[in-house]
mmCIF file of C-alpha atoms and ligand atoms in Angstrom:
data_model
loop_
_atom_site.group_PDB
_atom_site.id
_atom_site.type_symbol
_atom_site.label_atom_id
_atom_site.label_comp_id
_atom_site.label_asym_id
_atom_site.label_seq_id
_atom_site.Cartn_x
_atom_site.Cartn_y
_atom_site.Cartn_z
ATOM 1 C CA UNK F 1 44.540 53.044 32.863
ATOM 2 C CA UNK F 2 44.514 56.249 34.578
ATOM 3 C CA UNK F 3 45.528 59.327 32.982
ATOM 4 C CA UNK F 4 46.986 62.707 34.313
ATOM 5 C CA UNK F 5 43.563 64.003 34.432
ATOM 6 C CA UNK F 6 42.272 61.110 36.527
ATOM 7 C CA UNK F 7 45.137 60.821 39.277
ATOM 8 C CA UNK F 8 44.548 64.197 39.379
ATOM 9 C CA UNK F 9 41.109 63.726 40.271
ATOM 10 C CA UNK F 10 41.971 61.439 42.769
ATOM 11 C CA UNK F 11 44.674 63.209 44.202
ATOM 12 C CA UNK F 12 41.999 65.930 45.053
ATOM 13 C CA UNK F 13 39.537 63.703 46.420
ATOM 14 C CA UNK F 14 41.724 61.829 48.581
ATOM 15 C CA UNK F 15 43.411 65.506 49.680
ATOM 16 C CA UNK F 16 39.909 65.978 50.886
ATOM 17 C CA UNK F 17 39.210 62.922 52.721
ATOM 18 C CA UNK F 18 42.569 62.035 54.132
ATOM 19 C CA UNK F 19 44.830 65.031 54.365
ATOM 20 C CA UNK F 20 45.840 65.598 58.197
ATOM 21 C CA UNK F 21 45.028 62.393 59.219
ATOM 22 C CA UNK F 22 47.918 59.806 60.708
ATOM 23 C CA UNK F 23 49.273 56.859 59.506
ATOM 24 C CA UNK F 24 49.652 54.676 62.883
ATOM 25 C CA UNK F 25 50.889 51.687 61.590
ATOM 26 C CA UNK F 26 50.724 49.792 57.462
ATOM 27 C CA UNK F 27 50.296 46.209 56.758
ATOM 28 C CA UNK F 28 51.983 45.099 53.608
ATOM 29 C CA UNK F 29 50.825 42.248 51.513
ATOM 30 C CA UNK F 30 53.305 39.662 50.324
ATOM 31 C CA UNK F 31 53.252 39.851 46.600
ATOM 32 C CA UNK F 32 56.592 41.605 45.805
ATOM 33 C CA UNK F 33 55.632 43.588 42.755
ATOM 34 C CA UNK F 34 53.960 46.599 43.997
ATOM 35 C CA UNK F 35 57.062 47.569 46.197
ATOM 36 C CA UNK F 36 59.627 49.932 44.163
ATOM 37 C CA UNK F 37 61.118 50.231 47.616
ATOM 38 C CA UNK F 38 62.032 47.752 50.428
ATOM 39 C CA UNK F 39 59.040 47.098 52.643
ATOM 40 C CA UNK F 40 60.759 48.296 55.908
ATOM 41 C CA UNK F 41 61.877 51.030 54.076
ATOM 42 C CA UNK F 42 57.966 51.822 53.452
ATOM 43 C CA UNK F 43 56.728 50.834 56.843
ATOM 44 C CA UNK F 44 59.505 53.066 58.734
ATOM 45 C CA UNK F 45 58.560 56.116 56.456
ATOM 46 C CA UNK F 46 54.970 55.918 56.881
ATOM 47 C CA UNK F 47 54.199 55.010 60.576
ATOM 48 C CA UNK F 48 53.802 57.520 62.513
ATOM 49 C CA UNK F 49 53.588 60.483 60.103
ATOM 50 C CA UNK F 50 50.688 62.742 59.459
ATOM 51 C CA UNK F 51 49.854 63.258 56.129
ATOM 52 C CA UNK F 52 50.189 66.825 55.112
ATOM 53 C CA UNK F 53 49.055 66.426 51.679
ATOM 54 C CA UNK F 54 48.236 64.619 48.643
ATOM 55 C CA UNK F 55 49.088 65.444 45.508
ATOM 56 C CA UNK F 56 49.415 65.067 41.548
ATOM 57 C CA UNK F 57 52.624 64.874 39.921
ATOM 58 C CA UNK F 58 53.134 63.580 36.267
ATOM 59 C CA UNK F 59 50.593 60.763 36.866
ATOM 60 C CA UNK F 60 51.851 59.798 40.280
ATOM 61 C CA UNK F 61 50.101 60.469 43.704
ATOM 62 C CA UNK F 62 52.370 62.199 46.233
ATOM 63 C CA UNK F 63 51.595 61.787 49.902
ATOM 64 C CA UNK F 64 53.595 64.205 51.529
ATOM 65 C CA UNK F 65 54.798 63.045 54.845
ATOM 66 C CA UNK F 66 55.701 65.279 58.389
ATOM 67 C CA UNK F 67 56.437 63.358 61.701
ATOM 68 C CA UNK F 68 53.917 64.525 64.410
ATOM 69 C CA UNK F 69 55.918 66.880 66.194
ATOM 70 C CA UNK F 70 57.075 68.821 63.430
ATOM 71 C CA UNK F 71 53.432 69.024 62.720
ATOM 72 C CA UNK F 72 52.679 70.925 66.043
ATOM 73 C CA UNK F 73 55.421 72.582 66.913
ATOM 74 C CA UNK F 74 54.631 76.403 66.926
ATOM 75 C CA UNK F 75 58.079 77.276 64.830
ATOM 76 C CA UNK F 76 56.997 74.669 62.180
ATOM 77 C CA UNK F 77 53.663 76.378 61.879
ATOM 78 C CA UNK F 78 54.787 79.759 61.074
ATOM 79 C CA UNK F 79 57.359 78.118 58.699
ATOM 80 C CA UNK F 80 54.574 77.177 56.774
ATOM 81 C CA UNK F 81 53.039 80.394 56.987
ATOM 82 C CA UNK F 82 55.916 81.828 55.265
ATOM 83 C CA UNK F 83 56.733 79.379 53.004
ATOM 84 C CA UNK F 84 52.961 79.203 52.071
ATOM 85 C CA UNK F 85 53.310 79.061 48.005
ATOM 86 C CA UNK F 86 56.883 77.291 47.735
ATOM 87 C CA UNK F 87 56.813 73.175 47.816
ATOM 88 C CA UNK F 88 55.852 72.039 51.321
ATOM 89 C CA UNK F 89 58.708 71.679 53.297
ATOM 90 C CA UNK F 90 57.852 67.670 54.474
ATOM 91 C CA UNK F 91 60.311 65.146 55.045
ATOM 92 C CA UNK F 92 59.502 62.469 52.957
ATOM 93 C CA UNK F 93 56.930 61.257 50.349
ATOM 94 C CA UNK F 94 54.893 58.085 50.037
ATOM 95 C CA UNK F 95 54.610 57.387 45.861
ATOM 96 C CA UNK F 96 51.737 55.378 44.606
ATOM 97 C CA UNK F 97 51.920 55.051 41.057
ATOM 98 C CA UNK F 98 48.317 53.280 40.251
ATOM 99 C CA UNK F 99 49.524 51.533 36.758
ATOM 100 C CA UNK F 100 46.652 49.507 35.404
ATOM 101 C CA UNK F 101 44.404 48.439 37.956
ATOM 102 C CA UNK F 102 45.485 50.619 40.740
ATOM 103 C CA UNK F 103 43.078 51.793 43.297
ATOM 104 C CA UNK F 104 43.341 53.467 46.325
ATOM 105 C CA UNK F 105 40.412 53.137 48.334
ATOM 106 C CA UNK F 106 39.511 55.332 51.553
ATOM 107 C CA UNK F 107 37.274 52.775 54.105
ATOM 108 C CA UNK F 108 36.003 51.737 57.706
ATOM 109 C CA UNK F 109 38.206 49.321 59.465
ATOM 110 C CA UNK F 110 35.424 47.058 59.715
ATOM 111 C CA UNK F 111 34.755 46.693 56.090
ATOM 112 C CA UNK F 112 36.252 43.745 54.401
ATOM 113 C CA UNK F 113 39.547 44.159 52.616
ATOM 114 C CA UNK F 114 39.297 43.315 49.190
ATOM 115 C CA UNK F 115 40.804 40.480 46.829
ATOM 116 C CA UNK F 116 44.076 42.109 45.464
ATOM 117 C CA UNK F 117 45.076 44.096 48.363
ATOM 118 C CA UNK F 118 48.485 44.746 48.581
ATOM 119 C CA UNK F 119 49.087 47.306 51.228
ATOM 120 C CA UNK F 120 46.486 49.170 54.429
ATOM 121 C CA UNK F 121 47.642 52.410 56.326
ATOM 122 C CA UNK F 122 45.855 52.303 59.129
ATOM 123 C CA UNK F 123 44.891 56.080 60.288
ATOM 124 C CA UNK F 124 44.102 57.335 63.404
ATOM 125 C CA UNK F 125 40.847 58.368 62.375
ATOM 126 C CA UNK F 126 39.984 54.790 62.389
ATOM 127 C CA UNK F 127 39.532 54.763 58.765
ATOM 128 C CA UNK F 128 42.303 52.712 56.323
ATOM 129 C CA UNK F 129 43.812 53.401 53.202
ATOM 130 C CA UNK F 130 44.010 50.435 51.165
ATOM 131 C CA UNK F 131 45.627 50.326 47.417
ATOM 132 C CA UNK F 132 44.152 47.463 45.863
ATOM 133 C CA UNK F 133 45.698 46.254 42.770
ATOM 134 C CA UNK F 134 44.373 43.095 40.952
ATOM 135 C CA UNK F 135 47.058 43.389 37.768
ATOM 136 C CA UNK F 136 49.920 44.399 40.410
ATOM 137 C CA UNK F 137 51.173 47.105 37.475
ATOM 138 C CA UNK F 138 50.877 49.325 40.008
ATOM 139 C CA UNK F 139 54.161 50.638 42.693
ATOM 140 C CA UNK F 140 54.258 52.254 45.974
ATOM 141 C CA UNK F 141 57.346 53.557 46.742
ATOM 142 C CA UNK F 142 58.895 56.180 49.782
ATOM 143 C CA UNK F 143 61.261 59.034 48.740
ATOM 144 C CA UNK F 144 62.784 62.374 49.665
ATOM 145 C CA UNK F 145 62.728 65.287 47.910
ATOM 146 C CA UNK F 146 60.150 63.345 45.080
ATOM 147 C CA UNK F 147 60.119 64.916 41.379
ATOM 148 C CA UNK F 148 59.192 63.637 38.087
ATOM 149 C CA UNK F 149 61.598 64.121 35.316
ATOM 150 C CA UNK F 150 60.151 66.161 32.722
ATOM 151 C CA UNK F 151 58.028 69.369 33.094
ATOM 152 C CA UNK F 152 54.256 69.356 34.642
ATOM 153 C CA UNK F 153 52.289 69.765 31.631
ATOM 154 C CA UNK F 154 49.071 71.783 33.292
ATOM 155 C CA UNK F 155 52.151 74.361 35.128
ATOM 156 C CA UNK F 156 54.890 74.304 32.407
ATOM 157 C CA UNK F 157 55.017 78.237 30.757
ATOM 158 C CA UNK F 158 54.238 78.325 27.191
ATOM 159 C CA UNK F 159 57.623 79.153 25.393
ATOM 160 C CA UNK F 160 59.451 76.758 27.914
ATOM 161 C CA UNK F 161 56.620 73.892 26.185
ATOM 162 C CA UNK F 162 57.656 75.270 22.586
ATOM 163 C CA UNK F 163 61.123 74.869 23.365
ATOM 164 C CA UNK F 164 61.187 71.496 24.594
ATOM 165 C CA UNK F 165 60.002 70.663 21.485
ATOM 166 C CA UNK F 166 62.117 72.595 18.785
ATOM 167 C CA UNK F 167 64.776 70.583 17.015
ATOM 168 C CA UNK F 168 63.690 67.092 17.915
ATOM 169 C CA UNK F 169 63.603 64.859 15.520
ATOM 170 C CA UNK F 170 60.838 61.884 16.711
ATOM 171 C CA UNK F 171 57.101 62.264 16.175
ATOM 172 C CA UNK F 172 55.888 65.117 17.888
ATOM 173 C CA UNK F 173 53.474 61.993 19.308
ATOM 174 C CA UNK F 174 56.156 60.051 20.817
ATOM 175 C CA UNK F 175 57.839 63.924 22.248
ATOM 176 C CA UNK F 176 54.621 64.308 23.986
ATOM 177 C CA UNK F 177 54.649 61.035 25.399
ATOM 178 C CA UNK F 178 58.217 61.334 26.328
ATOM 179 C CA UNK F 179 57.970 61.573 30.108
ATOM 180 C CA UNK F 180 61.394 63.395 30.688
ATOM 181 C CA UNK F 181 59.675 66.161 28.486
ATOM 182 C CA UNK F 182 56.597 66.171 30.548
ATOM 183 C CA UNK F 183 55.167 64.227 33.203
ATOM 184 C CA UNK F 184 52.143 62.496 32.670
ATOM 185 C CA UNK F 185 50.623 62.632 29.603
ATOM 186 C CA UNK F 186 49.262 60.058 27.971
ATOM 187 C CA UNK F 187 48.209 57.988 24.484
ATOM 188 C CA UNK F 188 44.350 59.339 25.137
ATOM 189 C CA UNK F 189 44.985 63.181 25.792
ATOM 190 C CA UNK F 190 48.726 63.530 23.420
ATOM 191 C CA UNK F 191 45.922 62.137 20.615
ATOM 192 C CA UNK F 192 42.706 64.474 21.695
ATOM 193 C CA UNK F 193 45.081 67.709 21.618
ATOM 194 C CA UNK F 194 46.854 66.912 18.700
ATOM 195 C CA UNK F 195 43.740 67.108 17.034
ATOM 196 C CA UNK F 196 42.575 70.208 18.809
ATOM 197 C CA UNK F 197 45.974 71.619 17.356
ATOM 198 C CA UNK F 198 45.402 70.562 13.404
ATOM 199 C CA UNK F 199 48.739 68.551 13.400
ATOM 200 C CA UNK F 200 49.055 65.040 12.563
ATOM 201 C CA UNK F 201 51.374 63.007 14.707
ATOM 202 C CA UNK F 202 53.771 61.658 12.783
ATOM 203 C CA UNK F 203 54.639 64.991 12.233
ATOM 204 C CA UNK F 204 58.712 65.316 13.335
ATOM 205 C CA UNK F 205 58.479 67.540 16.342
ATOM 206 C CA UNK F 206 61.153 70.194 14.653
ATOM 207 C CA UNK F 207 58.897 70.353 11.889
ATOM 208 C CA UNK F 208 56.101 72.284 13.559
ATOM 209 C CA UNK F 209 56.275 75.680 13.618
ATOM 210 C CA UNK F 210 56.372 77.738 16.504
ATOM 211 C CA UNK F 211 52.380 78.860 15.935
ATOM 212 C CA UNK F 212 51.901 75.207 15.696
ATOM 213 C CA UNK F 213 53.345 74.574 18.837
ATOM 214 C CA UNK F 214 51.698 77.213 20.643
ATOM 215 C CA UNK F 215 48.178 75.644 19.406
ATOM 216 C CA UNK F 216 49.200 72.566 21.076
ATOM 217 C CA UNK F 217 50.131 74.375 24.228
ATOM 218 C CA UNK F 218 46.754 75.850 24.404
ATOM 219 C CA UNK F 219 44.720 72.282 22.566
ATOM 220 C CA UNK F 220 46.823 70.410 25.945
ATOM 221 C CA UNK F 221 46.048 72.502 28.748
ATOM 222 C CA UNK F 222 41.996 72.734 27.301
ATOM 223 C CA UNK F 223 41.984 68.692 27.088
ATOM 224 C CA UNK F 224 43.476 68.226 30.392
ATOM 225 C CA UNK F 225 41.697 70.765 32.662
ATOM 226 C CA UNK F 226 38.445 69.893 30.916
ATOM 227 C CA UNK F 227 38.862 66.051 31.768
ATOM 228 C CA UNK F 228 39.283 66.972 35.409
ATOM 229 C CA UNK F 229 36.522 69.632 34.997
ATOM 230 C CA UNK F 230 34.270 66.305 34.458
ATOM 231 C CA UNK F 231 36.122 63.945 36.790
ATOM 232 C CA UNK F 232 35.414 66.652 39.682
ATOM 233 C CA UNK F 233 32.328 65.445 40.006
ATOM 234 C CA UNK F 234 32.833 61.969 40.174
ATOM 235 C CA UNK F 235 35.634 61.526 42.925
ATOM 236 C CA UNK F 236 33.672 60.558 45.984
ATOM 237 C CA UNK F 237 32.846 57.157 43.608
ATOM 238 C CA UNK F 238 36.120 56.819 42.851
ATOM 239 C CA UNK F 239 37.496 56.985 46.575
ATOM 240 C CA UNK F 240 34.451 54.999 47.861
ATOM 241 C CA UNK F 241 34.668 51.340 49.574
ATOM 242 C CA UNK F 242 33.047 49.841 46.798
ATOM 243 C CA UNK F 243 36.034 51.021 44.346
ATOM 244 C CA UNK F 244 33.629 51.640 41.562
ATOM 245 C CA UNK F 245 34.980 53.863 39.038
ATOM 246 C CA UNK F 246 33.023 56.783 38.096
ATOM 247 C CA UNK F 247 34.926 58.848 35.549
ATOM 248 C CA UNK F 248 32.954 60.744 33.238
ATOM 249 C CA UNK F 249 35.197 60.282 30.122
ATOM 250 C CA UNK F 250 36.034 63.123 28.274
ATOM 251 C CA UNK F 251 34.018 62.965 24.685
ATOM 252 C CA UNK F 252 37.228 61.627 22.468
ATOM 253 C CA UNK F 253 37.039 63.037 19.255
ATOM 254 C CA UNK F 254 39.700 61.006 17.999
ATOM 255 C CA UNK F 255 40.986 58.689 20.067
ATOM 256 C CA UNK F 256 39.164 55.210 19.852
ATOM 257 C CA UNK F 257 37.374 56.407 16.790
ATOM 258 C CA UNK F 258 39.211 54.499 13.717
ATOM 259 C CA UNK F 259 36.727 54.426 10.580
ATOM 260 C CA UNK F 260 34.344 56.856 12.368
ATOM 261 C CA UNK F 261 33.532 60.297 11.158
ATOM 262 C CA UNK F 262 35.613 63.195 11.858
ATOM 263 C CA UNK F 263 33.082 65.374 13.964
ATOM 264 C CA UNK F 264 34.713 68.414 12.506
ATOM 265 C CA UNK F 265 34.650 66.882 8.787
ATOM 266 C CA UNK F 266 33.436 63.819 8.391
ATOM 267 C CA UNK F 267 36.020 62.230 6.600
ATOM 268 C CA UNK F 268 36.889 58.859 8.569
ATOM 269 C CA UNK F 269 39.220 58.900 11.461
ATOM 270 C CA UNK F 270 42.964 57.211 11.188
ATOM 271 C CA UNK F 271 44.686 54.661 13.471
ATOM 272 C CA UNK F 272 48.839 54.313 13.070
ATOM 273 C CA UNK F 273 50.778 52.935 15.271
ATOM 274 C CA UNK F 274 53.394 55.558 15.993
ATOM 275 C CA UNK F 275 56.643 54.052 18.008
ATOM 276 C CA UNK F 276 54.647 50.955 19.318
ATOM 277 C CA UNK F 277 51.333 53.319 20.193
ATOM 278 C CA UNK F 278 48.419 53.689 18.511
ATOM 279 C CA UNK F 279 47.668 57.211 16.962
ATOM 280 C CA UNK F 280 44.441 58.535 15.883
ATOM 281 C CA UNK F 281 43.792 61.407 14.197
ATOM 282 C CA UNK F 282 41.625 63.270 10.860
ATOM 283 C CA UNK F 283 44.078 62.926 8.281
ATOM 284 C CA UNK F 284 42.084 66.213 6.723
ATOM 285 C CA UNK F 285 42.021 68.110 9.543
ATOM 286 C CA UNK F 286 45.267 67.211 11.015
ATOM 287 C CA UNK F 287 48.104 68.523 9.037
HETATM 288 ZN ZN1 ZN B 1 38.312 66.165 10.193
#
């Protein structure tokens, strides 16, 4: 499943390919489940809109939409001048949420769609945008004014992240999972950087010291940026016609690693399931 570092990844890679190019018109498959949001509702938000941007948040691509003219017009332009570092001032968003199997492919209108396609933009440059899906866990939705619910982990300051934190009660595992907390992190990465930090995660959440908390701040933001530090390189795979995924993983010290040696320690690494997920950790480095 992808991870925040991953739709990351391909949120860059598809910024670079597709951004400024124009939906002219979208074909939508029949299956109903990847559609959070009526299929007119989809087709009369897309067509005809030029895609500012794409980007990351929590672990959701955002394809920011503005209609044509508002994309020429000389007033609009030095709006965005202005208004260079606030959000982008587009009217709507197209949300592709990639679940499982989720892929969303950039190709040549000539090349054959795949099995398990469940929706084609069709762009002016003559290319297509296709999500293919074959475990339809995946959901495109439209929206206005799109945010996730909890903070963005990689942009969230570090005594805001220590306070969302203090005084909760559940596993500091299942807080960091919690996506009204923060948006997008998953089993893999809440695992790796609880073992970066030294703190087990069963651990209550109100239990860890401030310190503490600050080491996971800092063992996060090192796991995440250094999983898209690798998946940089790997995008125009990922993005390709052949759908091929080319993620170099990050090297898990933990996660996956049950009855393996702690690289730190050697002593052999836990599995739990913590609140339905499975946890790994050192139980002597991770206190
Ligand atoms: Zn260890």
């Amino acid at each position: 499943m992808p991870e925040l570092p991953e739709v990351e990844t391909i949120a860059r890679g598809l910024a670079g390919s597709v951004a400024g190019d124009v939906i002219d018109s979208v074909w939508l498959g029949t299956k109903p489940e990847p559609f959070k949001s009526r299929a007119v509702e989809i087709i009369g938000t897309l067509e005809a809109k030029r895609i500012a941007q794409i980007r990351r948040v929590g672990k959701h691509l955002v394809f920011d939409l503005e209609t044509r003219e508002q994309a020429s017009s000389p007033a609009r332009r030095a709006g965005a001048i202005r208004a260079k570092s606030s959000q982008p001032r587009t009217e709507a968003q197209w949300i592709v949420h990639l679940g499982m199997t989720g892929r969303m492919l950039v190709c040549q209108a000539d090349q054959p769609v795949a099995k398990h396609t469940h929706a084609i933009a069709r762009l002016a440059s003559g290319r297509e945008l296709r999500f293919v899906d074959p475990r339809r866990f995946g959901r495109l939705s439209v929206a206005r004014g799109f945010q996730a619910p909890g903070s963005e982990p990689l942009e969230v300051e570090r005594e805001s992240f220590v306070n969302l934190f203090r005084g909760r009660k559940t596993p500091i595992k299942s807080a960091l999972l919690n996506q009204k907390l923060l948006s997008g992190v998953g089993n893999i990465y809440a695992d790796e950087s609880l073992f970066r930090a030294a703190v087990r995660p069963r651990r209550r959440a109100a239990s860890l010291t401030r310190e503490e908390l600050r080491r996971l701040y800092r063992a996060l933001q090192e796991v995440l940026q250094e999983a898209i530090a690798l998946g940089g390189s790997s995008v125009s795979d990922y993005v390709g016609a052949d759908g091929e995924e080319g993620f170099f993983q990050l090297q898990h010290r933990v996660y996956g690693r049950q009855g393996e040696p702690c690289l730190v320690c050697k002593t052999p690494i836990k599995r739990r399931v913590i609140a339905g997920r499975s946890s790994h950790y050192c139980p002597h480095c991770q206190r």
